[in-house]
Amino acid sequence: MTAHPHLPLTAEPIMGTPLAETHAEPLAPPALSLAGVTKRYRETLALDDVSFMVHPGELVALVGPSGAGKSTVFRCLTRLVTADAGHVAVLGTRLDDLRGSRLREVRRRIGLIFQQFNLIGRLSALDNVLAGRLGHVSTLRVATRLFPAEDRQIALAALDRVGLLEKAYQRADSLSGGQQQRVAIARVLAQQSRVVLADEPVSSLDPSSAANVIGVLRDIAREHRIGVLCALHQVDFARDYADRIVALRAGRLVLDVPARHFDDAAFARVYGATAA
Ligand code: ADP
C-alpha cells in the first residue's frame, strides 16, 4: 500500500502543533483525519485541499464564518457526501471505498451531538441514553425494549458522569436545554464511541449552560480518550475549552493551532471583515 502524500504514517502533528501541548495520544491512530479533501457543489468549491487530524483524547474546535465549509467537513466525515479528492479516515479506517454494512459499522462508531439535542422528548433520559446502546444489543431486545442489565448499568453510569443520575427517569422534554445536551453526551458515552462529532452543540444554550456542556465534553474526551471535533460559533468557548482550533475560511484551512495561540491576529485572519 502506498501512503497518500497528505496522510503521514506516524501521528506527526501538522502545522507545528506539538502533541505534548495537547491531550492527544501520539501513538494511537488519529480518531479522525482529513487528507487533501476537496469538495465541490456545482460551481461552489466548499472544501479546497483541507487536511487536519483529531487525536484520541483531544477536543478540536472547528471554526470559521458562515459558508466556510464546516458542515461539509461533517458531511464528509459521516460520508453523507463523498469528497471529490483526498481521503477521510475514522479511527484509521478510510471511508472512501466503504459501502453498505461496512460503512454502517464505521458510522456506528461515531457519536453525534447536534445543536438541537435530537432526543426523543417523550422518552426518559435513561431510555434516550440506552438508545446509544442500540448498536450493541440484538434487534429482538430493541423491539421489546428489554435491554440487558449491563446496558442499563452503562447508561446509568453515563448519566451519573454528566451529573444527571437523579433525572434518569424524567422525560427528556421536561429537562432544560443544558440538561438535554448533557443527556446527549451521556448517550455517546454509553455508545462507547471513540470519536464524537459535535455540530454547534452549545449554540442554543445560555452562556453558563453552554460553558458547562462544553466543559463536560472536554473532560470526557480526556478521560475516555475520545477524539472530539466540535464546530463552534463562539470563538471564546473554543479558546477556553478546546485543545486545538482548526479554522476554515472560504473552504480553505487557514489555521491549525493550540487554542491559546488563537489571538486577535488569528481571529482577523479567519473572520476578516466578515461577521463571526
Ligand atoms: P458552514 O457550515 O461553514 O456554514 P457549509 O459547509 O454549509 O459551510 O457550506 C460551504 C459552501 O458550500 C457554502 O458556500 C455553501 O453555500 C455551499 N453549499 C453547502 N451545501 C450546498 C449544497 N447542498 N449545494 C450547493 N452549495 C452548497
mmCIF file of C-alpha atoms and ligand atoms in Angstrom:
data_model
loop_
_atom_site.group_PDB
_atom_site.id
_atom_site.type_symbol
_atom_site.label_atom_id
_atom_site.label_comp_id
_atom_site.label_asym_id
_atom_site.label_seq_id
_atom_site.Cartn_x
_atom_site.Cartn_y
_atom_site.Cartn_z
ATOM 1 C CA MET A 1 0.000 0.000 0.000
ATOM 2 C CA THR A 2 1.392 3.390 -0.897
ATOM 3 C CA ALA A 3 0.892 6.215 1.545
ATOM 4 C CA HIS A 4 -1.097 9.231 0.460
ATOM 5 C CA PRO A 5 1.263 12.225 0.456
ATOM 6 C CA HIS A 6 -1.005 14.057 2.906
ATOM 7 C CA LEU A 7 -1.525 11.143 5.257
ATOM 8 C CA PRO A 8 1.509 10.676 7.471
ATOM 9 C CA LEU A 9 2.256 7.145 8.610
ATOM 10 C CA THR A 10 3.171 8.407 12.054
ATOM 11 C CA ALA A 11 0.909 10.627 14.104
ATOM 12 C CA GLU A 12 3.049 13.686 13.392
ATOM 13 C CA PRO A 13 1.275 16.894 14.270
ATOM 14 C CA ILE A 14 0.505 19.160 11.365
ATOM 15 C CA MET A 15 1.243 22.857 11.114
ATOM 16 C CA GLY A 16 3.533 22.737 14.099
ATOM 17 C CA THR A 17 1.215 21.800 16.949
ATOM 18 C CA PRO A 18 3.395 19.819 19.379
ATOM 19 C CA LEU A 19 1.345 16.884 20.649
ATOM 20 C CA ALA A 20 2.776 17.409 24.123
ATOM 21 C CA GLU A 21 0.839 20.669 24.253
ATOM 22 C CA THR A 22 -2.479 18.935 23.745
ATOM 23 C CA HIS A 23 -4.034 15.953 25.462
ATOM 24 C CA ALA A 24 -3.540 13.756 22.446
ATOM 25 C CA GLU A 25 -2.277 10.183 22.478
ATOM 26 C CA PRO A 26 0.587 10.253 19.998
ATOM 27 C CA LEU A 27 0.885 6.522 19.287
ATOM 28 C CA ALA A 28 -2.770 5.742 18.598
ATOM 29 C CA PRO A 29 -4.151 6.203 15.059
ATOM 30 C CA PRO A 30 -5.928 9.543 14.666
ATOM 31 C CA ALA A 31 -9.574 9.470 15.721
ATOM 32 C CA LEU A 32 -10.324 11.462 12.579
ATOM 33 C CA SER A 33 -8.274 12.580 9.647
ATOM 34 C CA LEU A 34 -8.864 14.555 6.502
ATOM 35 C CA ALA A 35 -6.101 14.476 3.917
ATOM 36 C CA GLY A 36 -6.264 16.801 0.937
ATOM 37 C CA VAL A 37 -10.070 16.812 0.939
ATOM 38 C CA THR A 38 -11.724 18.789 -1.835
ATOM 39 C CA LYS A 39 -15.481 19.000 -2.276
ATOM 40 C CA ARG A 40 -17.354 20.977 -4.886
ATOM 41 C CA TYR A 41 -21.107 21.550 -5.055
ATOM 42 C CA ARG A 42 -21.688 22.523 -8.682
ATOM 43 C CA GLU A 43 -19.837 25.834 -9.057
ATOM 44 C CA THR A 44 -19.086 26.261 -5.312
ATOM 45 C CA LEU A 45 -15.750 24.990 -4.019
ATOM 46 C CA ALA A 46 -16.878 24.120 -0.469
ATOM 47 C CA LEU A 47 -13.585 22.493 0.632
ATOM 48 C CA ASP A 48 -10.268 23.107 -1.072
ATOM 49 C CA ASP A 49 -7.460 20.660 -0.212
ATOM 50 C CA VAL A 50 -8.237 20.506 3.528
ATOM 51 C CA SER A 51 -6.044 18.358 5.805
ATOM 52 C CA PHE A 52 -6.150 18.019 9.578
ATOM 53 C CA MET A 53 -6.416 15.382 12.276
ATOM 54 C CA VAL A 54 -8.109 14.886 15.624
ATOM 55 C CA HIS A 55 -6.263 12.608 18.027
ATOM 56 C CA PRO A 56 -7.799 10.456 20.767
ATOM 57 C CA GLY A 57 -8.253 12.486 23.926
ATOM 58 C CA GLU A 58 -8.421 15.938 22.371
ATOM 59 C CA LEU A 59 -11.222 18.372 21.739
ATOM 60 C CA VAL A 60 -10.637 20.223 18.484
ATOM 61 C CA ALA A 61 -12.813 23.225 17.703
ATOM 62 C CA LEU A 62 -13.721 23.794 14.061
ATOM 63 C CA VAL A 63 -14.389 27.483 13.494
ATOM 64 C CA GLY A 64 -14.920 29.831 10.586
ATOM 65 C CA PRO A 65 -17.510 32.204 9.199
ATOM 66 C CA SER A 66 -20.787 31.003 7.786
ATOM 67 C CA GLY A 67 -20.201 29.249 4.462
ATOM 68 C CA ALA A 68 -16.572 28.387 5.343
ATOM 69 C CA GLY A 69 -17.187 24.647 4.900
ATOM 70 C CA LYS A 70 -17.661 23.368 8.474
ATOM 71 C CA SER A 71 -20.858 21.412 7.722
ATOM 72 C CA THR A 72 -19.250 19.959 4.627
ATOM 73 C CA VAL A 73 -16.400 18.613 6.796
ATOM 74 C CA PHE A 74 -19.011 16.886 8.982
ATOM 75 C CA ARG A 75 -20.837 15.544 5.925
ATOM 76 C CA CYS A 76 -17.575 14.119 4.547
ATOM 77 C CA LEU A 77 -16.735 12.522 7.904
ATOM 78 C CA THR A 78 -20.086 10.730 8.019
ATOM 79 C CA ARG A 79 -19.976 10.097 4.240
ATOM 80 C CA LEU A 80 -23.248 11.916 3.692
ATOM 81 C CA VAL A 81 -21.241 13.415 0.843
ATOM 82 C CA THR A 82 -18.209 11.926 -0.862
ATOM 83 C CA ALA A 83 -15.121 14.061 -1.300
ATOM 84 C CA ASP A 84 -14.130 14.739 -4.919
ATOM 85 C CA ALA A 85 -10.470 14.341 -3.971
ATOM 86 C CA GLY A 86 -8.494 13.377 -0.886
ATOM 87 C CA HIS A 87 -9.195 10.905 1.895
ATOM 88 C CA VAL A 88 -11.219 10.793 5.062
ATOM 89 C CA ALA A 89 -10.497 8.278 7.830
ATOM 90 C CA VAL A 90 -12.182 7.406 11.132
ATOM 91 C CA LEU A 91 -10.060 5.512 13.690
ATOM 92 C CA GLY A 92 -7.633 4.581 10.942
ATOM 93 C CA THR A 93 -10.317 3.233 8.564
ATOM 94 C CA ARG A 94 -10.605 5.104 5.294
ATOM 95 C CA LEU A 95 -14.212 5.774 4.400
ATOM 96 C CA ASP A 96 -13.671 6.403 0.703
ATOM 97 C CA ASP A 97 -14.400 2.922 -0.597
ATOM 98 C CA LEU A 98 -16.738 1.672 2.118
ATOM 99 C CA ARG A 99 -20.295 0.789 1.226
ATOM 100 C CA GLY A 100 -23.285 -0.951 2.793
ATOM 101 C CA SER A 101 -22.752 -2.786 6.068
ATOM 102 C CA ARG A 102 -19.077 -1.824 6.402
ATOM 103 C CA LEU A 103 -19.926 1.860 6.078
ATOM 104 C CA ARG A 104 -22.788 1.460 8.592
ATOM 105 C CA GLU A 105 -20.408 -0.240 11.005
ATOM 106 C CA VAL A 106 -17.923 2.677 10.884
ATOM 107 C CA ARG A 107 -20.782 5.180 11.205
ATOM 108 C CA ARG A 108 -21.973 3.399 14.348
ATOM 109 C CA ARG A 109 -18.609 4.128 15.918
ATOM 110 C CA ILE A 110 -19.130 7.887 15.528
ATOM 111 C CA GLY A 111 -21.057 9.613 18.313
ATOM 112 C CA LEU A 112 -23.102 12.559 17.073
ATOM 113 C CA ILE A 113 -24.160 15.593 19.065
ATOM 114 C CA PHE A 114 -26.408 18.186 17.452
ATOM 115 C CA GLN A 115 -27.379 21.769 18.133
ATOM 116 C CA GLN A 116 -30.986 20.748 18.856
ATOM 117 C CA PHE A 117 -30.060 17.756 21.082
ATOM 118 C CA ASN A 118 -32.037 15.217 18.961
ATOM 119 C CA LEU A 119 -33.528 13.403 21.931
ATOM 120 C CA ILE A 120 -36.911 11.673 21.893
ATOM 121 C CA GLY A 121 -38.880 14.028 24.132
ATOM 122 C CA ARG A 122 -41.492 11.596 25.423
ATOM 123 C CA LEU A 123 -38.862 9.049 26.500
ATOM 124 C CA SER A 124 -36.961 9.242 29.763
ATOM 125 C CA ALA A 125 -33.380 10.459 29.921
ATOM 126 C CA LEU A 126 -32.359 6.840 30.616
ATOM 127 C CA ASP A 127 -34.179 5.450 27.551
ATOM 128 C CA ASN A 128 -32.560 8.122 25.393
ATOM 129 C CA VAL A 129 -29.148 7.088 26.694
ATOM 130 C CA LEU A 130 -29.991 3.419 26.169
ATOM 131 C CA ALA A 131 -30.633 4.285 22.524
ATOM 132 C CA GLY A 132 -26.859 4.758 22.374
ATOM 133 C CA ARG A 133 -26.547 1.034 23.150
ATOM 134 C CA LEU A 134 -28.631 0.027 20.115
ATOM 135 C CA GLY A 135 -25.577 -0.955 18.117
ATOM 136 C CA HIS A 136 -24.617 -3.308 20.948
ATOM 137 C CA VAL A 137 -27.870 -5.239 21.527
ATOM 138 C CA SER A 138 -29.948 -7.618 19.404
ATOM 139 C CA THR A 139 -32.879 -6.487 17.264
ATOM 140 C CA LEU A 140 -35.245 -8.562 19.388
ATOM 141 C CA ARG A 141 -34.168 -6.818 22.556
ATOM 142 C CA VAL A 142 -34.546 -3.442 20.858
ATOM 143 C CA ALA A 143 -38.061 -4.341 19.670
ATOM 144 C CA THR A 144 -39.093 -5.416 23.153
ATOM 145 C CA ARG A 145 -37.034 -2.692 24.865
ATOM 146 C CA LEU A 146 -35.565 -5.398 27.068
ATOM 147 C CA PHE A 147 -32.099 -4.021 27.485
ATOM 148 C CA PRO A 148 -29.749 -6.283 29.430
ATOM 149 C CA ALA A 149 -28.973 -5.194 32.995
ATOM 150 C CA GLU A 150 -25.412 -4.467 31.899
ATOM 151 C CA ASP A 151 -26.633 -1.912 29.356
ATOM 152 C CA ARG A 152 -28.756 -0.214 31.983
ATOM 153 C CA GLN A 153 -25.711 -0.039 34.259
ATOM 154 C CA ILE A 154 -23.632 1.510 31.463
ATOM 155 C CA ALA A 155 -26.396 4.025 30.695
ATOM 156 C CA LEU A 156 -26.871 4.954 34.367
ATOM 157 C CA ALA A 157 -23.110 5.367 34.820
ATOM 158 C CA ALA A 158 -23.055 7.671 31.770
ATOM 159 C CA LEU A 159 -25.889 9.775 33.218
ATOM 160 C CA ASP A 160 -24.040 9.896 36.523
ATOM 161 C CA ARG A 161 -20.906 11.090 34.727
ATOM 162 C CA VAL A 162 -22.729 14.077 33.264
ATOM 163 C CA GLY A 163 -24.348 14.839 36.642
ATOM 164 C CA LEU A 164 -27.873 13.724 35.755
ATOM 165 C CA LEU A 165 -28.384 10.448 37.610
ATOM 166 C CA GLU A 166 -31.280 11.880 39.585
ATOM 167 C CA LYS A 167 -33.035 12.821 36.314
ATOM 168 C CA ALA A 168 -32.746 9.322 34.800
ATOM 169 C CA TYR A 169 -36.485 8.606 34.845
ATOM 170 C CA GLN A 170 -37.613 12.108 33.906
ATOM 171 C CA ARG A 171 -38.968 12.765 30.402
ATOM 172 C CA ALA A 172 -36.323 14.318 28.194
ATOM 173 C CA ASP A 173 -38.610 17.178 27.146
ATOM 174 C CA SER A 174 -39.016 18.244 30.776
ATOM 175 C CA LEU A 175 -35.281 18.935 31.099
ATOM 176 C CA SER A 176 -33.542 22.247 30.441
ATOM 177 C CA GLY A 177 -31.558 22.707 27.214
ATOM 178 C CA GLY A 178 -28.245 22.258 29.004
ATOM 179 C CA GLN A 179 -29.504 19.099 30.720
ATOM 180 C CA GLN A 180 -30.784 17.712 27.402
ATOM 181 C CA GLN A 181 -27.397 18.290 25.819
ATOM 182 C CA ARG A 182 -25.748 16.500 28.742
ATOM 183 C CA VAL A 183 -28.121 13.552 28.116
ATOM 184 C CA ALA A 184 -26.910 13.590 24.502
ATOM 185 C CA ILE A 185 -23.318 13.463 25.794
ATOM 186 C CA ALA A 186 -24.265 10.556 28.092
ATOM 187 C CA ARG A 187 -25.703 8.812 25.024
ATOM 188 C CA VAL A 188 -22.382 8.977 23.141
ATOM 189 C CA LEU A 189 -20.605 7.808 26.302
ATOM 190 C CA ALA A 190 -22.946 4.788 26.528
ATOM 191 C CA GLN A 191 -22.358 4.168 22.822
ATOM 192 C CA GLN A 192 -18.678 3.863 23.789
ATOM 193 C CA SER A 193 -17.705 5.951 20.780
ATOM 194 C CA ARG A 194 -14.038 6.773 20.385
ATOM 195 C CA VAL A 195 -14.976 9.596 18.028
ATOM 196 C CA VAL A 196 -17.535 12.350 18.526
ATOM 197 C CA LEU A 197 -18.725 14.934 16.036
ATOM 198 C CA ALA A 198 -20.482 17.808 17.757
ATOM 199 C CA ASP A 199 -22.186 20.253 15.404
ATOM 200 C CA GLU A 200 -22.691 23.613 17.152
ATOM 201 C CA PRO A 201 -23.570 21.816 20.414
ATOM 202 C CA VAL A 202 -23.943 24.952 22.535
ATOM 203 C CA SER A 203 -25.461 27.428 20.079
ATOM 204 C CA SER A 204 -28.944 27.206 21.561
ATOM 205 C CA LEU A 205 -27.848 27.403 25.211
ATOM 206 C CA ASP A 206 -27.411 30.331 27.583
ATOM 207 C CA PRO A 207 -23.749 31.175 28.299
ATOM 208 C CA SER A 208 -23.491 29.400 31.638
ATOM 209 C CA SER A 209 -25.153 26.156 30.407
ATOM 210 C CA ALA A 210 -23.023 26.370 27.268
ATOM 211 C CA ALA A 211 -19.819 26.601 29.315
ATOM 212 C CA ASN A 212 -20.962 23.673 31.448
ATOM 213 C CA VAL A 213 -21.760 21.496 28.400
ATOM 214 C CA ILE A 214 -18.530 22.246 26.553
ATOM 215 C CA GLY A 215 -16.571 21.642 29.765
ATOM 216 C CA VAL A 216 -18.200 18.205 30.146
ATOM 217 C CA LEU A 217 -17.387 17.410 26.503
ATOM 218 C CA ARG A 218 -13.747 18.346 27.007
ATOM 219 C CA ASP A 219 -13.489 16.333 30.222
ATOM 220 C CA ILE A 220 -14.989 13.157 28.748
ATOM 221 C CA ALA A 221 -12.671 13.489 25.735
ATOM 222 C CA ARG A 222 -9.687 13.386 28.083
ATOM 223 C CA GLU A 223 -10.994 10.722 30.458
ATOM 224 C CA HIS A 224 -12.211 8.305 27.790
ATOM 225 C CA ARG A 225 -9.581 9.079 25.137
ATOM 226 C CA ILE A 226 -12.282 10.206 22.717
ATOM 227 C CA GLY A 227 -11.388 12.419 19.778
ATOM 228 C CA VAL A 228 -13.972 15.220 19.630
ATOM 229 C CA LEU A 229 -14.415 17.554 16.673
ATOM 230 C CA CYS A 230 -16.707 20.380 17.666
ATOM 231 C CA ALA A 231 -17.997 23.048 15.279
ATOM 232 C CA LEU A 232 -18.306 26.226 17.300
ATOM 233 C CA HIS A 233 -19.668 29.638 16.511
ATOM 234 C CA GLN A 234 -18.366 31.111 19.727
ATOM 235 C CA VAL A 235 -14.610 31.596 19.417
ATOM 236 C CA ASP A 236 -14.363 32.415 23.138
ATOM 237 C CA PHE A 237 -15.541 28.911 24.030
ATOM 238 C CA ALA A 238 -13.103 27.456 21.506
ATOM 239 C CA ARG A 239 -10.251 29.388 23.118
ATOM 240 C CA ASP A 240 -11.256 28.455 26.660
ATOM 241 C CA TYR A 241 -12.091 24.786 26.218
ATOM 242 C CA ALA A 242 -10.557 23.325 23.057
ATOM 243 C CA ASP A 243 -7.095 21.789 22.841
ATOM 244 C CA ARG A 244 -6.684 22.990 19.265
ATOM 245 C CA ILE A 245 -8.527 25.281 16.915
ATOM 246 C CA VAL A 246 -8.840 24.423 13.240
ATOM 247 C CA ALA A 247 -10.139 27.342 11.194
ATOM 248 C CA LEU A 248 -11.651 27.361 7.732
ATOM 249 C CA ARG A 249 -12.294 30.313 5.522
ATOM 250 C CA ALA A 250 -13.957 30.028 2.120
ATOM 251 C CA GLY A 251 -13.230 26.297 2.035
ATOM 252 C CA ARG A 252 -9.554 26.572 2.863
ATOM 253 C CA LEU A 253 -7.828 25.612 6.097
ATOM 254 C CA VAL A 254 -6.267 28.830 7.346
ATOM 255 C CA LEU A 255 -5.126 27.834 10.855
ATOM 256 C CA ASP A 256 -4.493 24.729 12.945
ATOM 257 C CA VAL A 257 -3.092 25.924 16.267
ATOM 258 C CA PRO A 258 -3.190 25.231 20.012
ATOM 259 C CA ALA A 259 -6.249 27.076 21.308
ATOM 260 C CA ARG A 260 -4.223 29.503 23.414
ATOM 261 C CA HIS A 261 -2.424 30.698 20.260
ATOM 262 C CA PHE A 262 -5.683 31.842 18.714
ATOM 263 C CA ASP A 263 -5.145 35.544 19.331
ATOM 264 C CA ASP A 264 -6.708 38.644 17.793
ATOM 265 C CA ALA A 265 -4.469 38.388 14.736
ATOM 266 C CA ALA A 266 -5.641 34.801 14.217
ATOM 267 C CA PHE A 267 -9.239 35.925 14.628
ATOM 268 C CA ALA A 268 -8.754 38.597 11.971
ATOM 269 C CA ARG A 269 -7.181 36.067 9.617
ATOM 270 C CA VAL A 270 -10.160 33.766 9.933
ATOM 271 C CA TYR A 271 -13.020 36.202 10.105
ATOM 272 C CA GLY A 272 -11.533 39.271 8.419
ATOM 273 C CA ALA A 273 -14.276 41.708 7.607
ATOM 274 C CA THR A 274 -16.978 39.029 7.806
ATOM 275 C CA ALA A 275 -19.251 38.636 10.824
ATOM 276 C CA ALA A 276 -18.261 35.847 13.247
HETATM 277 P P1 ADP B 1 -20.591 26.249 7.008
HETATM 278 O O1 ADP B 1 -21.097 25.016 7.679
HETATM 279 O O2 ADP B 1 -19.217 26.663 7.456
HETATM 280 O O3 ADP B 1 -21.565 27.381 7.099
HETATM 281 P P2 ADP B 1 -21.068 24.787 4.530
HETATM 282 O O4 ADP B 1 -20.222 23.572 4.551
HETATM 283 O O5 ADP B 1 -22.526 24.628 4.856
HETATM 284 O O6 ADP B 1 -20.412 25.927 5.436
HETATM 285 O O7 ADP B 1 -21.004 25.450 3.074
HETATM 286 C C1 ADP B 1 -19.793 25.667 2.369
HETATM 287 C C2 ADP B 1 -20.143 26.254 0.996
HETATM 288 O O8 ADP B 1 -20.839 25.274 0.220
HETATM 289 C C3 ADP B 1 -21.044 27.468 1.069
HETATM 290 O O9 ADP B 1 -20.673 28.364 0.023
HETATM 291 C C4 ADP B 1 -22.422 26.888 0.804
HETATM 292 O O10 ADP B 1 -23.265 27.859 0.204
HETATM 293 C C5 ADP B 1 -22.100 25.765 -0.154
HETATM 294 N N1 ADP B 1 -23.045 24.632 -0.053
HETATM 295 C C6 ADP B 1 -23.267 23.876 1.057
HETATM 296 N N2 ADP B 1 -24.165 22.897 0.790
HETATM 297 C C7 ADP B 1 -24.509 23.031 -0.514
HETATM 298 C C8 ADP B 1 -25.389 22.313 -1.401
HETATM 299 N N3 ADP B 1 -26.073 21.252 -0.977
HETATM 300 N N4 ADP B 1 -25.484 22.749 -2.682
HETATM 301 C C9 ADP B 1 -24.778 23.819 -3.115
HETATM 302 N N5 ADP B 1 -23.915 24.525 -2.354
HETATM 303 C C10 ADP B 1 -23.784 24.152 -1.069
#
